[in-house]
């Protein structure tokens, strides 16, 4: 299949060597033998047994039997796209990384994921999202294996298996799928108070993103930048989406899980196919080494963020995703990320979570991809050459010539030869380290609640309400005493929050508690994000007999504002306006749903059937309850009136304004209208 939006870069050229197009070709076995019949196995007589000598049957069936590989132990459900990163050059004083030099363009491959669910699970579940980027740089692959939340549940990698065992479906009955709302997870949370900060993020709206295109990304750990002079800065990595950070509402997210379990991947795929390329700016928070101890938390603690108001984010480049994969298994499933894939100019810190990750990612690829040669799989190959004395292993593809596979040597002039740092050889930062061998947590990691409270303080009233509802939902799915134990922990964050949740889940509300942190960080609230009409999707409820002269300019204007619309009617085919205008129906009421749109435009027609009116009322009620913008004209306005939805925020009708289109577009851009009365 030729792709319309193939974007040329070195990675794409490299992948091209491995692509194959089976269309219009003769059918062969894997040995290249042409096959004369692929319908029937070879038998002794038409009603007789299949013969062992049927090599075609055996090969076909054996390959099929071995098609599956183990899914990722976490982040199994994911979706990816290719793109390009271009550096602004603003990072040059701080890092010698070549791909961050001004104007450098680097091919990237980005995989988004949920964490908990298995490979076939629904996508709009409440969960952290993965945001992994492989930069195919000229100095080797650099992987930024990030999440859409800036902190993590645990401070030490040794707890990761416990965390994951607790949050995955319970082993005795394998329930629930892709959900944290069960006893073992909250048992873990109650016993590991360091998780309080990440947990409150997971209870907030960021855990149900509207789109992968509307999520931030965070490297979580503190890394190091090293510049040409060898000076080190601590650095936190950020991705900032051009479209802002937007979320679904919980009721909607749950319904989408059934109506369209592929909601997020479809959104990504379709946007790229339509040429609406997702864009993210790459930003860094930088801290000179001398300032390591200037905070009231430890910069090595992965449960802590650096408030952006204290350490501003400097933008250092832009990433554009511009090409969908050709084959999900070959690319998305086989891509192997590793936080230890670094390039000169980027180094690690002693964050004990990061240190453990540096082990885990190679280890997991060995079982998942079946051996040590996974770097040879096309999607994982660097675009620069690679040479060393590693040899053999399952599925080795490289044919290394010559007799030398050791170093040092004289038979091959001591090559392949290590390079000095000046020649681009990677040199680890010479941090001074001393201490006793201890299994212990640094005391500087002991404050588990202040930043959870900072996050809470930063939320708008609506966001706080959502957080209360999320804790109540999750703990409401747990039993006593898990509920009580968690209220006790939550009381350390905010007393009012703990009291409200306790009231909802039948636990005696705590009388005292709460962190005394009063600080807030406005950057954490989604209220303060970018709001644009771009790529917002409007469902148009419309029937025959509509007024084309009124409706068509509106639809054209939506498109001119980079919005999308789909025509929803009773039957597939065309709807025809009173003036003969024809519109192709995208969906009937049964093949789509109100939860799949950002907004609805209710038009109807003069003679809608009872069934049409009933479905329209259902769609409008749902959109209304999810605080979405609703525009209405003609018949649609009467529906809103009958449902008592007029005069509410985010409701725009032609009867009420002469400036309908502009106001409707503004209402859609606002994302949601939280001040609406949905009671
Ligand atoms: Fe991961 N994580 N992780 N993780 N992680 C994996 O690697 C692990 C952590 C993240 O799209 C696994 O290839 C440990 C933080 C993403 O392919 C595994 C610890 C962050 C992805 C693994 C962490 C992440 C993974 C499973 C604690 C955010 C998906 C499959 C010490 C900064 C990558 C795989 C993709 C995947 C281990 C914590 C992000 C098992 C041991 C913190 C986005 O190696």
XYZ file of C-alpha atoms and ligand atoms in Angstrom:
723
model
C 0.000 0.000 0.000
C 1.445 3.376 -0.984
C 1.115 5.905 1.746
C 0.103 9.383 0.741
C 2.027 10.998 3.539
C 5.333 9.171 3.395
C 7.897 11.541 4.804
C 11.421 10.977 3.731
C 14.110 10.643 6.342
C 16.966 8.268 7.073
C 14.876 5.902 9.155
C 12.240 5.647 6.495
C 14.884 4.879 3.861
C 16.261 2.173 6.085
C 12.839 0.627 6.717
C 12.128 0.633 2.996
C 14.679 -2.166 2.499
C 12.576 -4.412 4.694
C 9.135 -3.591 3.360
C 7.429 -6.047 1.118
C 4.237 -5.772 -0.848
C 2.505 -9.105 -1.409
C -0.155 -7.650 -3.667
C -0.170 -8.880 -7.287
C 2.505 -11.462 -6.496
C 2.420 -15.213 -6.896
C 1.676 -17.131 -3.692
C 4.747 -19.048 -2.530
C 5.983 -20.955 0.483
C 8.610 -19.325 2.699
C 11.175 -21.112 0.554
C 9.954 -19.249 -2.519
C 8.238 -22.239 -4.097
C 5.113 -21.299 -6.038
C 2.017 -22.874 -4.578
C -0.680 -24.308 -6.815
C -3.520 -24.548 -4.292
C -4.062 -22.842 -0.919
C -7.588 -24.089 -0.192
C -7.194 -27.778 0.452
C -4.691 -29.921 2.314
C -3.072 -32.880 0.624
C -5.114 -36.039 1.342
C -5.057 -39.708 0.596
C -8.337 -39.659 -1.313
C -10.808 -36.768 -1.214
C -12.379 -38.094 2.003
C -9.127 -39.497 3.386
C -6.588 -38.346 6.009
C -4.173 -35.440 5.493
C -0.705 -36.527 4.514
C 2.450 -35.812 6.490
C 4.248 -34.852 3.300
C 2.034 -31.798 2.853
C 4.864 -29.340 3.511
C 2.710 -26.400 2.498
C 0.079 -27.228 5.109
C 2.769 -27.881 7.750
C 4.611 -24.628 7.105
C 1.445 -22.527 7.038
C 0.069 -24.053 10.221
C 3.362 -24.012 12.117
C 3.918 -20.364 11.367
C 0.410 -19.572 12.501
C 0.887 -21.576 15.706
C 3.912 -19.427 16.542
C 2.492 -16.023 15.644
C 2.149 -14.678 19.175
C 4.931 -13.271 21.331
C 4.569 -12.367 25.009
C 2.916 -9.013 25.466
C 4.763 -6.337 27.432
C 4.511 -7.039 31.168
C 3.331 -3.424 31.527
C 2.305 -0.961 28.788
C 1.026 -3.874 26.676
C -1.701 -1.826 24.995
C -0.008 0.753 22.809
C -0.013 2.528 19.493
C 2.755 4.262 17.617
C 3.640 6.598 14.793
C 6.702 7.903 13.001
C 7.750 11.504 12.896
C 10.488 14.031 13.012
C 12.126 16.115 15.688
C 13.735 19.462 14.970
C 15.995 21.140 17.509
C 15.756 24.868 18.226
C 19.374 24.978 19.445
C 18.409 26.395 22.828
C 19.849 23.329 24.584
C 23.322 23.764 23.072
C 24.887 25.592 26.049
C 23.855 22.716 28.308
C 24.381 19.532 26.307
C 26.700 18.315 23.622
C 23.996 16.004 22.217
C 24.237 16.345 18.441
C 20.522 15.938 17.826
C 19.845 19.009 19.983
C 22.026 21.295 17.877
C 20.103 24.066 16.122
C 18.201 22.966 13.041
C 19.104 19.286 13.339
C 16.284 17.037 12.170
C 16.025 13.564 13.656
C 13.598 10.778 12.723
C 11.527 9.583 15.680
C 9.180 6.730 16.495
C 6.706 7.334 19.322
C 4.628 4.748 21.148
C 1.756 5.756 23.433
C 0.299 3.229 25.830
C -1.818 2.481 28.826
C 0.056 0.756 31.648
C -2.151 -1.837 33.252
C -4.383 -3.431 30.630
C -3.418 -6.312 28.417
C -2.819 -5.913 24.698
C -6.478 -6.105 23.700
C -7.913 -3.990 26.498
C -9.940 -0.794 26.121
C -8.034 2.456 25.796
C -10.038 5.023 27.742
C -9.508 3.404 31.138
C -8.298 5.358 34.154
C -4.537 4.868 34.022
C -1.210 6.565 33.487
C -0.245 6.774 29.788
C 3.173 5.882 28.383
C 4.818 8.296 25.943
C 7.992 6.668 24.598
C 10.136 8.319 21.963
C 12.979 6.741 20.039
C 15.190 9.393 18.435
C 17.222 7.829 15.619
C 20.173 10.196 16.015
C 23.462 10.165 14.097
C 25.183 9.268 17.384
C 22.968 6.271 18.107
C 19.415 5.788 19.325
C 18.254 7.945 22.200
C 15.106 6.709 23.964
C 13.035 8.984 26.165
C 10.691 6.490 27.831
C 8.239 8.884 29.416
C 4.762 8.970 30.950
C 1.970 11.538 30.832
C 2.435 12.186 34.557
C 5.608 13.688 36.031
C 5.945 11.439 39.087
C 5.923 7.729 39.857
C 4.280 5.479 42.456
C 7.493 4.230 44.052
C 10.940 5.518 44.922
C 12.980 2.347 44.513
C 12.949 -0.048 41.562
C 12.899 -3.088 43.823
C 9.234 -2.356 44.532
C 8.179 -2.353 40.889
C 7.196 -6.041 40.709
C 5.053 -5.537 43.847
C 3.376 -2.454 42.432
C 2.618 -4.162 39.139
C 1.385 -7.365 40.798
C -0.934 -5.257 42.928
C -2.403 -3.175 40.106
C -2.773 -5.952 37.490
C -5.902 -8.152 37.579
C -5.981 -10.194 40.781
C -4.319 -13.548 40.112
C -6.950 -15.850 41.620
C -9.723 -14.708 39.268
C -7.987 -12.408 36.760
C -10.257 -9.455 37.466
C -10.600 -6.566 36.910
C -9.028 -5.914 33.503
C -7.213 -2.598 32.933
C -8.355 -1.049 36.197
C -6.826 0.017 39.491
C -10.219 -0.074 41.207
C -9.680 -3.224 43.243
C -8.466 -4.387 46.622
C -4.893 -5.425 45.862
C -3.914 -2.080 44.322
C -5.372 -0.022 47.146
C -3.874 -2.395 49.700
C -0.519 -1.580 48.093
C -1.281 2.155 48.156
C -2.199 2.090 51.842
C 1.084 0.369 52.687
C 3.281 2.477 50.429
C 2.565 6.092 51.238
C 5.210 7.210 48.729
C 2.571 6.436 46.078
C 0.232 9.211 47.369
C 1.421 11.769 44.838
C 1.165 9.603 41.715
C -2.159 8.224 42.964
C -3.747 11.682 43.144
C -2.600 12.313 39.547
C -4.242 9.041 38.566
C -7.459 10.126 40.274
C -7.350 13.401 38.336
C -8.492 14.037 34.778
C -5.056 13.409 33.253
C -5.678 9.687 33.718
C -8.401 9.799 31.045
C -6.915 11.799 28.158
C -9.156 12.912 25.309
C -6.385 12.095 22.859
C -2.731 11.075 22.706
C -2.408 14.358 20.836
C -3.623 16.228 23.915
C -1.297 14.839 26.570
C 1.874 16.144 28.117
C 4.853 13.830 28.498
C 7.369 13.761 31.336
C 10.702 11.969 31.677
C 9.882 11.674 35.420
C 13.458 11.143 36.621
C 16.079 13.792 36.964
C 18.633 13.202 34.221
C 21.847 15.045 33.428
C 22.859 17.213 30.536
C 26.612 17.396 29.944
C 27.967 20.171 27.731
C 31.136 20.501 25.645
C 33.101 21.693 28.672
C 31.984 18.649 30.655
C 29.721 20.704 32.924
C 26.655 18.926 34.229
C 23.147 20.281 34.738
C 20.266 18.349 36.235
C 17.424 18.150 33.748
C 13.762 17.140 33.682
C 12.203 16.448 30.264
C 8.768 17.631 29.127
C 6.589 17.196 26.065
C 3.986 19.950 25.578
C 1.232 19.227 23.058
C 0.312 22.015 20.665
C -3.389 21.299 21.204
C -3.199 21.619 24.998
C -3.986 19.035 27.665
C -7.568 17.782 27.563
C -9.461 14.940 29.151
C -12.667 12.990 28.951
C -15.130 12.807 31.817
C -15.278 9.522 33.682
C -18.786 8.498 32.695
C -17.931 9.209 29.067
C -14.611 7.333 29.265
C -16.337 4.233 30.583
C -18.941 4.334 27.827
C -16.294 4.824 25.136
C -14.543 1.699 26.434
C -17.556 -0.203 25.117
C -18.577 1.901 22.126
C -15.047 2.187 20.754
C -12.262 0.420 22.678
C -9.816 1.787 20.047
C -10.811 5.407 20.652
C -7.322 6.816 21.273
C -5.479 4.890 18.571
C -8.173 5.649 16.030
C -7.875 9.332 16.853
C -4.105 9.184 16.294
C -4.308 7.114 13.127
C -7.053 9.214 11.568
C -5.418 12.525 12.436
C -2.177 11.471 10.773
C -3.988 10.067 7.726
C -5.880 13.372 7.428
C -2.641 15.369 7.582
C -3.470 16.819 11.021
C -0.043 15.962 12.318
C 0.252 15.916 16.109
C 2.871 18.332 17.390
C 4.642 18.538 20.707
C 7.284 20.934 21.911
C 10.209 19.410 23.749
C 11.073 21.293 26.917
C 13.576 21.031 29.732
C 13.778 22.235 33.288
C 17.421 22.838 34.081
C 19.142 23.002 37.424
C 22.841 23.758 37.911
C 24.601 21.060 39.946
C 25.329 23.615 42.684
C 21.576 23.959 43.301
C 21.036 20.271 44.035
C 20.080 20.874 47.667
C 18.114 24.102 47.275
C 14.691 22.414 47.387
C 12.617 21.099 50.251
C 12.624 17.729 48.479
C 15.351 15.549 47.014
C 15.863 16.060 43.274
C 16.641 12.343 42.992
C 13.190 11.404 44.335
C 10.932 10.315 41.405
C 7.791 11.051 43.423
C 8.583 14.772 43.174
C 8.108 17.307 40.391
C 9.801 20.664 40.034
C 7.035 23.276 39.953
C 7.267 25.028 36.590
C 6.808 28.380 38.291
C 10.032 27.730 40.263
C 12.052 26.130 37.463
C 10.677 27.276 34.118
C 10.443 24.956 31.140
C 12.709 26.039 28.262
C 11.621 24.790 24.848
C 14.427 23.096 22.950
C 12.690 21.600 19.918
C 9.539 20.402 18.251
C 8.316 16.941 17.316
C 5.787 16.264 14.573
C 4.204 12.854 14.064
C 3.577 12.536 10.361
C 3.406 8.898 9.306
C 1.457 5.878 10.435
C 3.114 2.489 10.580
C 2.820 -0.039 7.754
C 2.496 -2.973 10.091
C 1.602 -2.780 13.774
C 3.335 -5.990 14.808
C 6.573 -5.335 12.917
C 6.895 -1.793 14.185
C 4.753 -0.964 17.210
C 4.913 -4.353 18.876
C 8.567 -5.066 18.176
C 9.945 -1.673 19.082
C 12.163 -1.957 22.143
C 12.640 1.135 24.266
C 15.216 1.520 26.996
C 15.930 4.518 29.253
C 19.572 3.432 29.053
C 19.773 4.154 25.328
C 21.529 7.501 25.629
C 23.832 9.652 23.508
C 26.819 11.804 24.500
C 25.511 14.840 26.388
C 22.790 12.932 28.272
C 23.513 10.947 31.415
C 21.818 9.448 34.463
C 21.477 10.405 38.085
C 21.347 8.155 41.129
C 17.560 8.169 41.265
C 17.029 4.611 42.577
C 14.042 4.087 40.330
C 15.983 5.072 37.227
C 18.918 2.901 38.238
C 16.652 -0.158 38.354
C 15.016 0.678 35.043
C 18.442 0.612 33.450
C 18.475 -3.120 34.143
C 14.869 -4.043 33.478
C 14.335 -2.872 29.919
C 16.968 -5.037 28.194
C 15.982 -7.960 30.334
C 12.345 -7.684 29.324
C 13.199 -7.501 25.599
C 15.174 -10.733 25.864
C 12.063 -12.680 26.818
C 9.661 -10.618 24.749
C 11.626 -10.534 21.513
C 13.347 -13.870 21.975
C 17.052 -13.201 22.360
C 19.868 -10.681 22.256
C 19.543 -9.654 18.605
C 16.436 -7.510 18.965
C 18.497 -4.454 17.991
C 18.590 -5.912 14.459
C 14.811 -5.810 14.068
C 14.247 -3.031 11.511
C 12.347 -0.682 13.820
C 15.096 -0.910 16.453
C 18.123 -0.411 14.201
C 20.013 2.828 14.605
C 20.414 4.850 11.417
C 24.117 5.251 12.092
C 26.443 2.269 11.634
C 27.101 -0.064 14.571
C 30.174 -2.269 14.998
C 31.357 -4.380 17.897
C 32.474 -7.896 18.771
C 29.105 -9.207 19.882
C 28.219 -12.281 17.873
C 25.661 -14.965 17.219
C 22.526 -15.681 19.250
C 19.041 -16.563 18.072
C 17.978 -14.931 14.801
C 21.270 -13.200 14.093
C 20.943 -11.374 10.788
C 24.194 -9.478 10.454
C 26.905 -11.409 8.647
C 30.042 -10.219 10.392
C 33.006 -10.791 8.118
C 36.547 -11.638 9.208
C 38.065 -13.770 11.944
C 38.389 -11.200 14.664
C 35.614 -10.848 17.222
C 37.587 -9.709 20.223
C 39.301 -6.654 21.542
C 42.093 -5.732 21.754
C 43.545 -7.367 18.695
C 46.323 -6.984 16.206
C 44.843 -9.077 13.390
C 42.314 -6.359 12.542
C 44.469 -3.367 13.507
C 42.732 -3.292 16.875
C 39.395 -2.459 15.307
C 36.553 -1.879 15.780
C 38.206 0.761 17.897
C 36.870 2.652 20.893
C 36.530 6.383 20.294
C 37.755 9.081 22.634
C 35.109 11.485 23.976
C 36.434 14.077 21.520
C 35.731 11.600 18.732
C 32.210 10.971 20.018
C 32.892 8.107 22.439
C 30.373 8.036 25.288
C 31.950 8.898 28.601
C 30.003 8.502 31.836
C 29.856 11.611 33.960
C 32.477 11.365 36.651
C 30.255 11.945 39.615
C 31.966 11.416 42.934
C 30.222 8.702 44.937
C 31.035 7.283 48.335
C 29.141 5.515 51.065
C 28.420 2.281 52.819
C 26.505 -0.517 51.161
C 23.058 -0.224 52.685
C 19.546 -1.410 51.871
C 17.815 1.765 52.928
C 15.807 4.771 51.829
C 17.439 8.170 52.120
C 15.732 10.281 54.771
C 15.447 13.000 52.155
C 12.837 10.761 50.474
C 10.569 10.641 53.529
C 8.042 13.386 52.733
C 5.247 11.596 50.882
C 2.408 14.075 51.122
C 3.521 17.670 50.513
C 3.477 17.448 46.731
C 0.233 15.487 46.661
C -1.166 18.467 48.536
C 0.542 20.884 46.131
C -1.235 19.095 43.300
C -4.572 19.244 45.122
C -4.100 22.961 45.842
C -3.437 23.581 42.152
C -6.701 22.111 40.927
C -9.803 24.093 39.980
C -13.055 23.406 41.851
C -14.222 21.151 38.996
C -10.967 19.214 38.909
C -11.164 18.752 42.675
C -14.694 17.447 42.324
C -13.515 14.916 39.737
C -10.733 13.796 42.069
C -13.213 13.242 44.905
C -15.430 11.238 42.559
C -12.513 9.150 41.292
C -11.291 8.197 44.778
C -14.895 7.408 45.710
C -15.315 5.195 42.645
C -12.040 3.345 43.090
C -12.285 2.842 46.832
C -15.988 2.166 46.487
C -14.987 -0.930 44.497
C -12.808 -2.109 47.406
C -13.767 -3.783 50.645
C -13.239 -2.897 54.276
C -10.680 -2.437 55.760
C -8.911 -1.338 52.539
C -11.273 1.632 52.297
C -10.593 2.720 55.874
C -6.858 2.300 55.528
C -6.832 4.524 52.473
C -8.903 7.251 54.088
C -6.301 7.319 56.841
C -3.575 7.835 54.249
C -5.583 10.399 52.304
C -6.131 12.413 55.474
C -2.410 13.186 55.337
C -2.908 14.928 52.009
C -6.027 17.020 52.513
C -8.610 16.741 55.251
C -11.541 17.957 53.183
C -10.692 15.537 50.376
C -10.454 12.648 52.816
C -13.701 13.641 54.512
C -15.634 13.918 51.262
C -14.406 10.570 49.981
C -15.016 8.932 53.361
C -18.590 10.235 53.320
C -19.142 8.661 49.905
C -17.754 5.234 50.751
C -19.256 4.571 54.168
C -16.134 5.256 56.211
C -16.176 7.498 59.288
C -14.699 10.803 58.084
C -11.424 11.711 59.794
C -11.610 14.646 62.226
C -8.081 15.873 61.730
C -5.164 15.667 59.375
C -4.059 17.293 56.154
C -0.745 18.627 54.981
C -0.105 22.281 55.827
C 1.297 23.042 52.356
C -0.478 26.087 50.930
C 1.567 26.459 47.761
C 0.023 25.752 44.371
C 1.377 25.389 40.831
C -1.035 26.809 38.242
C 0.764 24.901 35.460
C -0.696 21.673 36.862
C -4.312 22.665 36.240
C -5.854 21.807 32.894
C -8.023 24.898 33.257
C -4.958 26.884 32.224
C -4.158 24.887 29.106
C -4.277 25.878 25.435
C -7.787 25.799 23.940
C -8.119 25.547 20.174
C -10.804 24.480 17.706
C -8.285 22.412 15.714
C -9.359 18.820 14.967
C -12.362 18.997 17.308
C -14.990 16.579 16.080
C -18.637 17.647 15.755
C -21.523 15.222 15.228
C -24.236 16.756 13.037
C -27.701 15.298 13.710
C -29.540 15.954 10.494
C -32.452 14.648 8.431
C -33.951 15.228 4.991
C -35.533 18.621 4.398
C -32.911 20.647 6.320
C -32.296 24.227 5.258
C -29.154 24.002 3.146
C -28.681 27.761 2.936
C -28.360 27.992 6.681
C -26.483 24.773 7.410
C -23.847 24.611 4.661
C -22.097 27.899 5.575
C -21.869 26.658 9.168
C -20.319 23.340 8.121
C -17.898 25.124 5.794
C -16.894 27.478 8.557
C -16.239 24.565 10.938
C -13.885 23.093 8.363
C -12.227 26.444 7.791
C -11.539 26.522 11.532
C -9.762 23.133 11.189
C -12.625 21.320 12.877
C -14.051 18.002 11.678
C -17.670 16.993 11.354
C -19.571 13.787 10.735
C -23.109 13.552 9.430
C -25.360 11.414 11.637
C -28.799 10.387 10.449
C -31.328 7.591 10.593
C -30.131 5.618 7.601
C -26.930 5.439 5.630
C -26.753 7.029 2.178
C -27.567 10.689 1.632
C -29.690 13.314 3.357
C -31.167 15.942 1.079
C -31.994 19.493 2.095
C -35.156 21.376 1.096
C -33.058 23.226 -1.495
C -31.645 19.985 -2.901
C -28.309 20.165 -1.012
C -27.011 16.636 -0.470
C -24.876 15.406 2.399
C -23.312 11.946 2.645
C -24.258 10.253 5.919
C -21.169 9.153 7.884
C -22.975 7.234 10.593
C -26.408 6.154 11.701
C -27.396 6.445 15.347
C -26.481 2.795 15.755
C -22.927 2.944 14.343
C -21.815 5.904 16.416
C -22.515 7.546 19.746
C -22.542 10.977 21.366
C -19.550 10.019 23.524
C -17.378 9.828 20.408
C -17.703 13.575 19.614
C -16.407 16.785 21.137
C -19.677 18.539 20.351
C -23.024 18.085 18.628
C -24.799 20.261 16.103
C -28.517 19.491 16.202
C -30.342 20.322 12.995
C -32.920 17.604 12.283
C -35.489 18.274 9.563
C -39.180 19.097 9.220
C -40.414 15.494 9.208
C -38.167 13.522 11.553
C -39.520 10.173 12.638
C -40.281 9.343 16.262
C -37.222 7.101 16.323
C -35.015 9.905 14.974
C -36.290 12.308 17.628
C -35.759 9.727 20.357
C -32.190 9.005 19.276
C -31.424 12.704 18.907
C -32.722 13.339 22.428
C -30.514 10.525 23.745
C -27.429 11.917 21.979
C -28.124 15.461 23.143
C -28.755 14.359 26.727
C -25.463 12.512 26.786
C -23.485 15.429 25.298
C -25.195 17.800 27.714
C -24.327 15.639 30.727
C -20.711 15.476 29.579
C -20.536 19.291 29.477
C -19.974 19.414 25.705
C -20.821 22.301 23.427
C -24.122 21.892 21.598
C -25.132 24.002 18.656
C -28.684 23.910 17.343
C -30.664 25.159 14.405
C -34.192 24.615 13.145
C -35.737 21.425 14.608
C -32.698 20.961 16.867
C -33.524 24.072 18.812
C -36.956 22.687 19.667
C -35.371 19.497 20.990
C -33.156 21.511 23.311
C -36.103 23.544 24.470
C -38.148 20.434 25.198
C -35.242 18.981 27.198
C -34.820 22.282 29.086
C -31.228 22.603 27.912
C -31.447 26.139 26.505
C -29.805 29.061 28.319
C -27.080 26.878 29.718
C -23.332 27.435 29.243
C -22.008 25.995 26.005
C -25.439 25.838 24.336
C -25.560 28.001 21.204
C -28.604 28.260 18.938
C -29.387 30.237 15.816
C -32.582 31.463 17.471
C -30.618 33.078 20.276
C -27.742 34.682 18.431
C -27.011 36.288 15.095
C -23.392 35.239 15.442
C -24.042 31.502 15.677
C -21.029 29.989 13.930
C -18.414 32.056 15.744
C -20.001 31.425 19.130
C -20.413 27.733 18.467
C -16.748 27.383 17.454
C -15.721 29.210 20.617
C -17.927 26.940 22.684
C -16.367 23.823 21.119
C -12.832 25.185 21.578
C -13.504 25.646 25.298
C -13.545 21.819 25.483
C -16.118 21.521 28.285
C -18.563 23.798 30.074
C -18.186 22.869 33.706
C -20.446 25.639 35.004
C -23.429 23.959 33.349
C -26.162 22.610 35.629
C -26.463 18.907 34.799
C -28.350 17.953 37.957
Fe 8.642 1.194 32.617
N 8.782 -0.695 31.881
N 9.407 0.565 34.361
N 8.341 3.043 33.466
N 7.791 1.824 30.960
C 8.389 -1.082 30.652
O 9.696 -2.394 29.207
C 10.027 -0.607 34.554
C 8.711 3.439 34.710
C 7.435 3.098 30.648
O 6.110 1.745 24.651
C 8.826 -2.477 30.313
O 9.732 -2.810 27.010
C 10.601 -0.660 35.865
C 8.677 4.877 34.820
C 6.854 3.154 29.333
O 7.361 -0.043 24.629
C 9.632 -2.897 31.553
C 10.273 0.541 36.464
C 8.264 5.327 33.597
C 6.892 1.842 28.860
C 9.501 -1.675 32.435
C 9.531 1.290 35.506
C 8.056 4.173 32.780
C 7.483 1.040 29.893
C 7.737 -3.392 29.844
C 10.576 1.012 37.857
C 8.004 6.771 33.169
C 6.396 1.354 27.532
C 7.934 -3.552 28.356
C 11.905 0.824 38.274
C 9.175 7.592 33.125
C 7.486 1.300 26.508
C 9.181 -2.880 28.085
C 6.937 0.966 25.150
C 7.722 -0.323 29.770
C 10.090 -1.626 33.635
C 9.011 2.579 35.812
C 7.570 4.291 31.435
C 9.244 -4.178 32.210
C 11.375 -1.826 36.456
C 9.057 5.707 36.043
C 6.310 4.386 28.628
O 10.980 -3.098 31.249
